Amino acid sequence: MPTITFKPSNITIDVPTGTSLPEAARLAGLEIESPCGENGTCGNCVVRIVAGEVDSDSLGLLSPRAVKDGYALACKTRVSESPLTIEVPEQIDYEGGKFIDTYEDTSLLHYELFPENYQFDPLSVKCFLTVSKPQLEDGLSDVDRITRSLELNFGKIQFTYALSVIRKAADALRAEDGKVTVTLIKEPNRCHVIDIEPADHTTKHFGIAVDVGTTTVAVQLIALPGAEILSTRTDYNEQIRCGLDVISRINYARQAVHLDELRECVLNTINRLITLATESHNVKHDNIYSAVISGNTTMVHLLLGLKPEYIRLEPYSPTVHKTPFFTAEEIGLDIHPQAAIYISPGIGSYVGGDITSGILCTDLVADSEEIKLFLDIGTNGELVIGNGSFLMACACSAGPAFEGGGIEHGMRAAIGAIERVEIDAETGAPSYFTIGNVPPKAVCGSGMISLLANLFLTGWIDAAGKLNRTKNSPFIQINGRHAQFIIVPAEESGTGKAIVIGEVDIANIIRAKAAIYSACSLMLARLGLEFADITKVYIAGGFGRFLDLDKARIIGMIPDLPREKFKYIGNSSLKGAYMVLVSQEHRQQQIESARRMTYMELNTDPSYMDQYTGALFLPHTDPERFSSVHAAMRIKNNNRLQKKRRID
Amino acid sequence: MPTITFKPSNITIDVPTGTSLPEAARLAGLEIESPCGENGTCGNCVVRIVAGEVDSDSLGLLSPRAVKDGYALACKTRVSESPLTIEVPEQIDYEGGKFIDTYEDTSLLHYELFPENYQFDPLSVKCFLTVSKPQLEDGLSDVDRITRSLELNFGKIQFTYALSVIRKAADALRAEDGKVTVTLIKEPNRCHVIDIEPADHTTKHFGIAVDVGTTTVAVQLIALPGAEILSTRTDYNEQIRCGLDVISRINYARQAVHLDELRECVLNTINRLITLATESHNVKHDNIYSAVISGNTTMVHLLLGLKPEYIRLEPYSPTVHKTPFFTAEEIGLDIHPQAAIYISPGIGSYVGGDITSGILCTDLVADSEEIKLFLDIGTNGELVIGNGSFLMACACSAGPAFEGGGIEHGMRAAIGAIERVEIDAETGAPSYFTIGNVPPKAVCGSGMISLLANLFLTGWIDAAGKLNRTKNSPFIQINGRHAQFIIVPAEESGTGKAIVIGEVDIANIIRAKAAIYSACSLMLARLGLEFADITKVYIAGGFGRFLDLDKARIIGMIPDLPREKFKYIGNSSLKGAYMVLVSQEHRQQQIESARRMTYMELNTDPSYMDQYTGALFLPHTDPERFSSVHAAMRIKNNNRLQKKRRID
């Protein structure tokens, strides 16, 4: 087996001939990231062959000069029979797992989601019973007597028991004279008993709500039955190392071993977040008896170990929309092994349980004729439009930019993230606001939107997203054909490096916002509606506490409607999961709206590309669509000119 | 750690001070059997300390002479700090696992259990479907489309899917153009899908019926849905090494590690029998999708890993009578991991699922006023009496004698078992009939009954079971206070040793039959009934093909009623399990009769001991109860005397 040496770390490993370079790196404990899913398209995994021969399919994908200099795409390159020395360029590390996120999204609290004195009715129930003693000749087994006690509390319904409960029952009943705490799951046709403990432990009763996003995973710990949110923890989805968006992940999953790896990645992320969420409150994992998981269709497939390939291939048919209850043990969640796992139902390949959860936080399904729009902006953008009579959904691929993915100095909304940037019109000098008031590390979604809008309003970028090279500013660095804007100089930064945003990053953000706007626009057109018909727009996404909706409108991400029609509702997938966890009424409502919702496929619509191209400007190529933005800019420019004249 | 040397094998092992001798033997790969469950009562585990010191609590349990000679009960003896040499006396091996039993119980075949053209309706169903192709924008997932196809076959009921099926669905549907075979379990409120395969595999569909007895385990392989019995395999329950009867096993199970051991023992036995039953028919374990298990309450508890202790302690409350469906994976059965395991419901600590299965083979629950008696004779004897209006059950402890346990030359009804013995009145010469026509190995239950009845009828044993010492016979050997009857001389025997029955064995058999008869008698008395009120008696038990009911009556095992009132139905627990496996109607009938059946506790009845003592004679101390037997003996004696006179 040839020996491979990785530079600059000088780690060596012997691998069989034919091993791919990313695989060899993994075996050596290193990582070569391939956001495109080892598809040879993103170029992120480029390495330099310092010495030795390789077997590479990537040479036609690189410039002749790069090939001459020894560069190759690792994902398309295999080890041959000779020893090898490979230089792996330093990459921007993702934040995943690198710091503990104590920031909590408080943009909508549970007292806003439920009316006062709401009767919570969680999925799992823990109740304290006094079970009658065994009697000679009454013919009742231990389990029969537990059932009798339960019937007094819940009526004559079907009770079933997990084998582990049957195993514990005899001793539990006899330890404290029949006083036991029984934990059960209220399923539609039965109550399933999953634990029994001697004495009263009803206060040790917790559930978790989980949002599995393509880029970010969030776990919320909830004390039941009071429905109190104890803590929320978020982190990057560890799957990021296998691809940045769902299509890359689906490509990556084509090998069965990779499908397993993706499953393990997301489980690791969730289980790590469960540990973080519980340890500060001294909650035992075994006292978590229920979980609601919301995620897009691909994320749910990967979590369950389902082959996602057919999601990507026409006719885009996923394996499952609505799953049965699973146990934590089956899925691999590190909570009570018999805990009930409910997965929010999806309705299409690109409209998943994150959306049926999300609309629970809105009044889209209220009994009203008013048409409302729900916009969930993540790596995939999903839109739902509807009222009491109809519900229509569609999806678009926005990419991970607003969650910090694919942006050199991007990060998700966590401590250290710049969430707002103001720009001085004259000098271009930025002033920034950071989550947690710590030295900044990078820019999150709301920060990018704020930065772009303000650069655009002040004329430091043009409608195409190019930095202004005609005026001199110490904050703009020009390097050949590329220019970048310096938000934070190295000496102020939390990382010791300057925090910048380049024109490549700006183009990424513009593509993301264009994908969302054009999907909105196309869906309305297909429904024969106009933006003006919409009475309310709910914006969801993990942008941070303060998404400035005016700024989002200025860059053309959201439609040009009056300010009061918008509401930012934060991570609605997580909030919806929480609502389902603590209320059977909302679980039924979710199932019902999933049943009612129609999925509209936009990707196959030939006019989508026209709509998208038109939206690749700030705010849009068609000024009519954003008349309020243009009016504001005219006013701002006039003011500036007048101010300038006065100074002159 | 002191070194222990076991004689005569000379195997040595180092064990920590304090280790019990049976444990030390196990660690050395040897076995010291303790049928009483290491309780210090049976004396079976006696060993001799040849050299070294031990720490023993058993000295008061042995005669002073035995103690002086170095004997000790292994179960009550622990290793001290000195090296030790122990002599383990050679023991009679149980047959378990020693030979393959190709004998099949054919006393009641499936065509006798079901009317002609009966519509079988098994627990598991395998059906071939053509599932529609995925369509753009029809909004159906793969699983949704399978459900639609199933609804066409089964109507609009709830379908749920095992995670393993969801994982296989996408590829299975696409492999053969939507042509798939789906396997599902018909539960009361839903159909649970447990497998999906591309193409038509409906013929590869099997189930197993299992009877878990205290002494013997039987497994039957059935081809579904035709309900054809392919093979039946029986063997000793491997748990025998931990105790011969249920009380010994319950005692043994008091340590958690022993409870695990008992569970593993019975699983090993069942799984070994599954392999034997399948290999001759080339059936894959994964094509077995359902199992029905019948066993007494203790056996079911031990199989499920439930602490059986409370079965033995007043008020004799078991943990569970009726269990939910389990999966094979949960239980540990080596068939399809998602196969449905249905356990026949029990009704009391000593009347279990073997009885609710057993009465399915009778017309006890027929809509009739005629009173019928069902008698299941195993290590425990169970009785059910009833008609269309009432069902009453009770139990007694008969011991394993009729299954060959506790009898020096006893064995279960398998190849090589002597199943009938005739006796020449003049000389006492035996003639025997062996199952499989091979050299005999030992005597099974029906052979013992036949032997005892014929020895008694010919005057070679008296009513107390003592061999006749006044007449000389080469077949009776007297050794001090003990005598034994030689059935097979060493040169004719399949084992190379003479097959004999001693007075100790005879006393064991008499105790077994007395337990059964007295329980019958007491239950009738408690119900205000007499034997004459009974119109039919069903006798169940694994005696072999030909239980001679006249002989059973002669020894007083069964009541003195006309021959035509009796029917021998063989292993009815196994047959009932088979009926439940292939017919939902019978499963419902079983649940219904378990609900109707009342359990009568006889052990706590003070008059039980009187009844039992009265029955410890052949046929009984009260000649009135067996007038037909005494009449037959008078006739036989007269004939003999007349014959003798003629000769004289």
Coordinates of N, CA and C in Angstrom, one line a residue, chain B residues 174-333:
Chain B
R174 N -38.9 0.6 -7.7 CA -38.3 1.0 -9.0 C -37.6 -0.2 -9.7
A175 N -37.5 -1.3 -8.9 CA -36.7 -2.4 -9.5 C -37.4 -3.2 -10.6
E176 N -38.8 -3.4 -10.4 CA -39.5 -4.2 -11.3 C -40.8 -3.4 -11.7
D177 N -40.6 -2.1 -12.0 CA -41.7 -1.4 -12.5 C -42.9 -1.3 -11.6
G178 N -42.7 -1.2 -10.3 CA -43.8 -1.1 -9.3 C -44.4 -2.4 -8.9
K179 N -43.9 -3.5 -9.4 CA -44.4 -4.9 -9.0 C -43.6 -5.3 -7.8
V180 N -44.3 -5.4 -6.7 CA -43.7 -5.7 -5.4 C -44.5 -6.7 -4.6
T181 N -43.9 -7.4 -3.7 CA -44.6 -8.2 -2.7 C -44.4 -7.5 -1.4
V182 N -45.6 -7.3 -0.8 CA -45.6 -6.6 0.5 C -46.1 -7.6 1.6
T183 N -45.4 -7.6 2.7 CA -45.8 -8.5 3.8 C -46.3 -7.7 4.9
L184 N -47.5 -8.0 5.4 CA -48.1 -7.2 6.5 C -48.7 -8.1 7.6
I185 N -48.8 -7.5 8.7 CA -49.4 -8.1 9.9 C -50.8 -7.5 10.1
K186 N -51.8 -8.4 10.2 CA -53.2 -7.9 10.4 C -53.4 -7.8 11.9
E187 N -53.2 -6.6 12.5 CA -53.5 -6.4 13.9 C -55.0 -5.9 14.0
P188 N -55.5 -5.8 15.2 CA -56.9 -5.4 15.3 C -57.3 -4.1 14.6
N189 N -56.5 -3.0 14.8 CA -57.0 -1.8 14.3 C -56.2 -1.3 13.1
R190 N -55.2 -2.1 12.6 CA -54.4 -1.6 11.6 C -53.7 -2.8 10.9
C191 N -53.1 -2.5 9.7 CA -52.2 -3.4 9.1 C -50.8 -2.8 9.1
H192 N -49.9 -3.6 9.7 CA -48.5 -3.1 9.8 C -47.7 -3.8 8.8
V193 N -47.1 -3.0 7.9 CA -46.3 -3.5 6.8 C -44.9 -3.8 7.3
I194 N -44.4 -5.0 7.2 CA -43.1 -5.4 7.7 C -42.0 -5.7 6.7
D195 N -42.5 -5.9 5.4 CA -41.4 -6.1 4.4 C -41.9 -5.7 3.0
I196 N -41.0 -5.4 2.2 CA -41.3 -5.1 0.8 C -40.2 -5.7 -0.1
E197 N -40.5 -6.4 -1.1 CA -39.5 -7.0 -2.0 C -40.0 -6.8 -3.5
P198 N -39.1 -6.5 -4.4 CA -39.5 -6.4 -5.8 C -39.9 -7.8 -6.3
A199 N -40.8 -7.8 -7.2 CA -41.3 -9.0 -7.9 C -42.2 -9.9 -7.0
D200 N -42.7 -11.0 -7.5 CA -43.6 -11.8 -6.8 C -42.9 -12.9 -5.9
H201 N -43.1 -12.8 -4.6 CA -42.5 -13.8 -3.7 C -43.5 -14.3 -2.7
T202 N -44.8 -14.3 -3.2 CA -45.9 -14.6 -2.3 C -45.8 -16.1 -1.8
T203 N -45.1 -16.9 -2.6 CA -45.0 -18.3 -2.1 C -44.0 -18.5 -1.0
K204 N -43.1 -17.6 -0.8 CA -42.1 -17.7 0.2 C -42.7 -17.1 1.5
H205 N -43.6 -17.7 2.1 CA -44.4 -17.2 3.2 C -44.6 -18.3 4.3
F206 N -43.9 -18.1 5.4 CA -44.0 -19.1 6.4 C -44.3 -18.5 7.8
G207 N -44.8 -19.4 8.7 CA -45.0 -19.0 10.1 C -44.6 -20.1 11.0
I208 N -44.4 -19.8 12.3 CA -44.1 -20.9 13.2 C -45.1 -20.9 14.4
A209 N -45.4 -22.1 14.8 CA -46.2 -22.3 16.0 C -45.2 -22.9 17.0
V210 N -45.2 -22.3 18.3 CA -44.2 -22.8 19.3 C -44.9 -23.1 20.5
D211 N -44.6 -24.3 21.1 CA -45.1 -24.6 22.4 C -43.9 -24.7 23.3
V212 N -43.9 -23.8 24.3 CA -42.8 -23.8 25.3 C -43.2 -24.4 26.6
G213 N -42.8 -25.7 26.7 CA -43.2 -26.4 27.9 C -42.0 -26.3 28.9
T214 N -42.3 -26.6 30.2 CA -41.3 -26.6 31.2 C -40.2 -27.6 30.9
T215 N -40.6 -28.7 30.4 CA -39.6 -29.8 30.0 C -39.3 -29.8 28.6
T216 N -40.3 -29.7 27.7 CA -40.2 -29.9 26.3 C -40.6 -28.7 25.5
V217 N -39.9 -28.4 24.5 CA -40.2 -27.3 23.6 C -40.5 -27.9 22.2
A218 N -41.5 -27.4 21.5 CA -41.9 -27.9 20.2 C -42.0 -26.7 19.2
V219 N -41.5 -26.8 18.1 CA -41.6 -25.8 17.0 C -42.1 -26.4 15.8
Q220 N -43.1 -25.8 15.2 CA -43.8 -26.3 14.0 C -43.7 -25.2 12.9
L221 N -43.2 -25.7 11.7 CA -43.0 -24.8 10.6 C -44.2 -24.9 9.7
I222 N -44.9 -23.8 9.4 CA -46.1 -23.9 8.6 C -46.0 -23.0 7.3
A223 N -46.4 -23.6 6.2 CA -46.4 -22.8 4.9 C -47.7 -22.1 4.9
L224 N -47.7 -20.8 4.7 CA -48.9 -19.9 4.7 C -49.1 -19.5 3.3
P225 N -50.3 -19.2 2.8 CA -51.5 -19.2 3.6 C -52.2 -20.6 3.5
G226 N -51.7 -21.6 2.8 CA -52.3 -22.9 2.7 C -52.4 -23.6 4.1
A227 N -51.7 -23.1 5.1 CA -51.7 -23.7 6.4 C -51.1 -25.1 6.5
E228 N -50.2 -25.4 5.6 CA -49.7 -26.7 5.6 C -48.5 -26.9 6.6
I229 N -48.6 -27.9 7.4 CA -47.6 -28.1 8.4 C -46.4 -28.8 7.7
L230 N -45.3 -28.2 7.6 CA -44.1 -28.7 6.9 C -43.3 -29.6 7.8
S231 N -43.0 -29.2 9.1 CA -42.3 -30.1 10.0 C -42.5 -29.6 11.4
T232 N -42.3 -30.6 12.3 CA -42.4 -30.3 13.7 C -41.1 -30.9 14.4
R233 N -40.5 -30.0 15.2 CA -39.3 -30.5 15.9 C -39.5 -30.2 17.4
T234 N -39.1 -31.2 18.2 CA -39.2 -31.0 19.6 C -37.9 -31.4 20.3
D235 N -37.6 -30.7 21.4 CA -36.4 -31.0 22.2 C -36.7 -30.6 23.6
Y236 N -35.8 -31.1 24.5 CA -35.9 -30.6 25.9 C -35.6 -29.1 25.9
N237 N -36.3 -28.4 26.8 CA -36.0 -27.0 27.1 C -34.7 -26.9 27.8
E238 N -33.7 -26.2 27.2 CA -32.4 -26.1 27.8 C -32.4 -25.5 29.2
Q239 N -33.5 -24.9 29.6 CA -33.6 -24.4 31.0 C -33.5 -25.5 32.1
I240 N -33.7 -26.8 31.6 CA -33.8 -27.9 32.5 C -32.5 -27.9 33.4
R241 N -31.4 -27.5 32.9 CA -30.2 -27.5 33.7 C -30.2 -26.5 34.9
C242 N -31.2 -25.6 34.9 CA -31.4 -24.7 36.0 C -32.5 -25.1 36.9
G243 N -33.1 -26.2 36.7 CA -34.2 -26.6 37.6 C -35.2 -27.4 36.8
L244 N -35.8 -28.5 37.4 CA -36.7 -29.4 36.7 C -38.1 -28.8 36.5
D245 N -38.6 -28.1 37.5 CA -40.0 -27.7 37.5 C -40.1 -26.2 37.6
V246 N -41.3 -25.6 37.4 CA -41.4 -24.1 37.4 C -40.9 -23.5 38.7
I247 N -41.2 -24.1 39.8 CA -40.8 -23.5 41.1 C -39.3 -23.4 41.2
S248 N -38.6 -24.5 40.8 CA -37.1 -24.5 40.8 C -36.6 -23.3 39.9
R249 N -37.2 -23.2 38.7 CA -36.8 -22.1 37.8 C -37.0 -20.8 38.4
I250 N -38.2 -20.6 39.1 CA -38.5 -19.3 39.7 C -37.4 -19.0 40.7
N251 N -37.1 -20.0 41.5 CA -36.1 -19.8 42.6 C -34.7 -19.4 41.9
Y252 N -34.4 -20.1 40.9 CA -33.1 -19.9 40.2 C -33.1 -18.5 39.6
A253 N -34.2 -18.0 39.2 CA -34.3 -16.7 38.5 C -34.1 -15.5 39.4
R254 N -34.0 -15.8 40.8 CA -34.0 -14.7 41.7 C -32.8 -13.8 41.4
Q255 N -31.7 -14.3 40.9 CA -30.6 -13.4 40.5 C -30.8 -12.9 39.1
A256 N -30.6 -11.6 38.9 CA -30.8 -11.0 37.6 C -30.1 -11.8 36.5
V257 N -28.8 -12.1 36.8 CA -28.0 -12.8 35.8 C -28.5 -14.2 35.4
H258 N -29.2 -14.8 36.4 CA -29.8 -16.1 36.2 C -31.1 -15.9 35.3
L259 N -31.8 -14.8 35.5 CA -33.0 -14.6 34.7 C -32.6 -14.4 33.3
D260 N -31.5 -13.7 33.0 CA -31.0 -13.6 31.7 C -30.6 -15.0 31.1
E261 N -30.0 -15.8 32.0 CA -29.5 -17.1 31.5 C -30.7 -18.0 31.1
L262 N -31.8 -17.9 31.9 CA -33.0 -18.7 31.6 C -33.6 -18.3 30.3
R263 N -33.6 -16.9 30.1 CA -34.1 -16.4 28.8 C -33.3 -16.9 27.6
E264 N -32.0 -16.8 27.8 CA -31.1 -17.3 26.7 C -31.3 -18.8 26.5
C265 N -31.5 -19.6 27.5 CA -31.6 -21.0 27.4 C -32.8 -21.3 26.5
V266 N -34.0 -20.7 26.8 CA -35.2 -21.1 26.0 C -35.1 -20.5 24.6
L267 N -34.5 -19.4 24.5 CA -34.3 -18.8 23.1 C -33.4 -19.7 22.3
N268 N -32.3 -20.2 22.9 CA -31.4 -21.1 22.2 C -32.2 -22.4 21.8
T269 N -33.0 -22.9 22.6 CA -33.8 -24.1 22.3 C -34.7 -23.8 21.1
I270 N -35.4 -22.7 21.2 CA -36.4 -22.4 20.1 C -35.6 -22.1 18.8
N271 N -34.6 -21.3 18.9 CA -33.9 -21.0 17.7 C -33.2 -22.2 17.0
R272 N -32.7 -23.1 17.9 CA -32.1 -24.4 17.3 C -33.2 -25.2 16.6
L273 N -34.4 -25.2 17.3 CA -35.5 -26.0 16.6 C -36.0 -25.4 15.3
I274 N -35.9 -24.0 15.3 CA -36.3 -23.3 14.1 C -35.4 -23.8 12.9
T275 N -34.1 -23.8 13.3 CA -33.1 -24.2 12.3 C -33.4 -25.6 11.8
L276 N -33.6 -26.5 12.7 CA -33.9 -27.9 12.4 C -35.2 -28.0 11.5
A277 N -36.2 -27.2 11.9 CA -37.5 -27.3 11.2 C -37.3 -26.8 9.8
T278 N -36.5 -25.8 9.6 CA -36.4 -25.1 8.3 C -35.4 -25.8 7.3
E279 N -34.3 -26.3 7.8 CA -33.3 -26.7 6.9 C -33.7 -27.8 6.0
S280 N -34.5 -28.8 6.5 CA -34.9 -29.9 5.6 C -35.9 -29.4 4.5
H281 N -36.5 -28.2 4.7 CA -37.4 -27.7 3.7 C -36.8 -26.5 2.9
N282 N -35.5 -26.2 3.2 CA -34.8 -25.1 2.5 C -35.6 -23.8 2.7
V283 N -36.1 -23.5 3.9 CA -36.8 -22.3 4.1 C -35.8 -21.3 4.8
K284 N -35.8 -20.1 4.3 CA -35.0 -19.0 4.9 C -35.7 -18.5 6.2
H285 N -34.9 -18.3 7.2 CA -35.4 -17.7 8.5 C -36.2 -16.4 8.2
D286 N -35.6 -15.6 7.3 CA -36.2 -14.3 7.0 C -37.5 -14.4 6.3
N287 N -37.9 -15.6 5.8 CA -39.2 -15.7 5.2 C -40.3 -16.2 6.2
I288 N -39.9 -16.2 7.5 CA -40.9 -16.6 8.5 C -41.3 -15.2 9.1
Y289 N -42.6 -14.9 8.9 CA -43.1 -13.5 9.2 C -44.0 -13.5 10.4
S290 N -44.4 -14.6 11.0 CA -45.2 -14.6 12.2 C -45.0 -15.8 13.0
A291 N -45.2 -15.6 14.3 CA -45.0 -16.8 15.2 C -46.1 -16.6 16.3
V292 N -46.7 -17.8 16.7 CA -47.5 -17.8 17.8 C -46.9 -18.7 18.9
I293 N -46.7 -18.2 20.1 CA -46.0 -18.9 21.1 C -47.1 -19.2 22.2
S294 N -47.1 -20.5 22.6 CA -48.0 -20.8 23.7 C -47.1 -21.5 24.8
G295 N -47.4 -21.1 26.0 CA -46.6 -21.7 27.1 C -47.3 -21.4 28.4
N296 N -46.8 -22.0 29.5 CA -47.4 -21.7 30.8 C -46.9 -20.3 31.2
T297 N -47.5 -19.8 32.2 CA -47.2 -18.4 32.6 C -45.8 -18.2 33.0
T298 N -45.2 -19.1 33.7 CA -43.8 -19.0 34.0 C -42.9 -19.0 32.8
M299 N -43.2 -19.9 31.9 CA -42.3 -20.0 30.7 C -42.4 -18.7 29.9
V300 N -43.6 -18.2 29.8 CA -43.8 -16.9 29.0 C -43.0 -15.8 29.7
H301 N -43.1 -15.7 31.1 CA -42.3 -14.7 31.8 C -40.8 -14.9 31.5
L302 N -40.3 -16.1 31.6 CA -38.9 -16.3 31.4 C -38.5 -16.0 30.0
L303 N -39.3 -16.3 29.0 CA -39.0 -16.0 27.6 C -38.9 -14.5 27.4
L304 N -39.8 -13.8 28.1 CA -39.8 -12.3 27.9 C -38.8 -11.6 28.8
G305 N -38.1 -12.3 29.7 CA -37.2 -11.7 30.6 C -37.9 -11.0 31.8
L306 N -39.1 -11.5 32.1 CA -39.9 -10.9 33.2 C -39.6 -11.7 34.5
K307 N -39.4 -11.0 35.6 CA -39.1 -11.6 36.9 C -40.3 -12.5 37.3
P308 N -40.1 -13.8 37.4 CA -41.2 -14.7 37.7 C -41.6 -14.8 39.2
E309 N -40.8 -14.1 40.1 CA -40.9 -14.4 41.5 C -42.3 -14.3 42.1
Y310 N -43.0 -13.3 41.6 CA -44.3 -13.1 42.2 C -45.4 -14.1 41.8
I311 N -45.0 -14.9 40.8 CA -45.9 -16.1 40.4 C -46.0 -17.1 41.6
R312 N -44.8 -17.2 42.3 CA -44.7 -18.2 43.3 C -45.2 -17.7 44.7
L313 N -45.2 -16.4 44.9 CA -45.6 -15.9 46.2 C -47.0 -15.5 46.2
E314 N -47.7 -15.8 47.3 CA -49.1 -15.4 47.5 C -49.1 -13.9 47.4
P315 N -50.1 -13.3 46.7 CA -51.2 -13.8 46.1 C -51.0 -14.3 44.6
Y316 N -49.8 -14.8 44.3 CA -49.6 -15.4 43.0 C -50.0 -14.5 41.8
S317 N -49.5 -13.3 41.8 CA -49.9 -12.4 40.7 C -48.8 -12.3 39.6
P318 N -49.1 -12.8 38.4 CA -48.0 -12.7 37.4 C -48.0 -11.2 36.9
T319 N -46.9 -10.9 36.1 CA -46.8 -9.5 35.6 C -47.8 -9.3 34.5
V320 N -48.0 -10.3 33.7 CA -48.8 -10.1 32.5 C -49.5 -11.3 32.1
H321 N -50.8 -11.2 31.6 CA -51.6 -12.3 31.1 C -51.6 -12.2 29.6
K322 N -51.9 -11.0 29.1 CA -52.1 -10.7 27.7 C -51.1 -9.7 27.2
T323 N -50.2 -10.0 26.3 CA -49.2 -9.1 25.9 C -49.6 -8.5 24.6
P324 N -48.9 -7.3 24.2 CA -49.2 -6.8 22.9 C -48.4 -7.7 21.8
F325 N -48.5 -7.4 20.6 CA -47.6 -8.0 19.6 C -46.2 -7.5 19.8
F326 N -45.3 -8.4 19.8 CA -43.9 -8.0 19.8 C -43.3 -8.3 18.4
T327 N -42.1 -7.7 18.2 CA -41.3 -8.1 17.0 C -40.3 -9.2 17.4
A328 N -39.9 -10.0 16.4 CA -39.0 -11.1 16.6 C -37.7 -10.5 17.2
E329 N -37.3 -9.3 16.7 CA -36.1 -8.7 17.1 C -36.1 -8.3 18.6
E330 N -37.2 -7.8 19.1 CA -37.4 -7.5 20.5 C -37.2 -8.7 21.4
I331 N -37.8 -9.8 20.9 CA -37.9 -11.0 21.8 C -36.6 -11.8 21.6
G332 N -36.0 -11.8 20.4 CA -34.7 -12.5 20.2 C -34.9 -13.8 19.4
L333 N -36.0 -13.9 18.7 CA -36.3 -15.0 17.8 C -35.6 -14.8 16.5

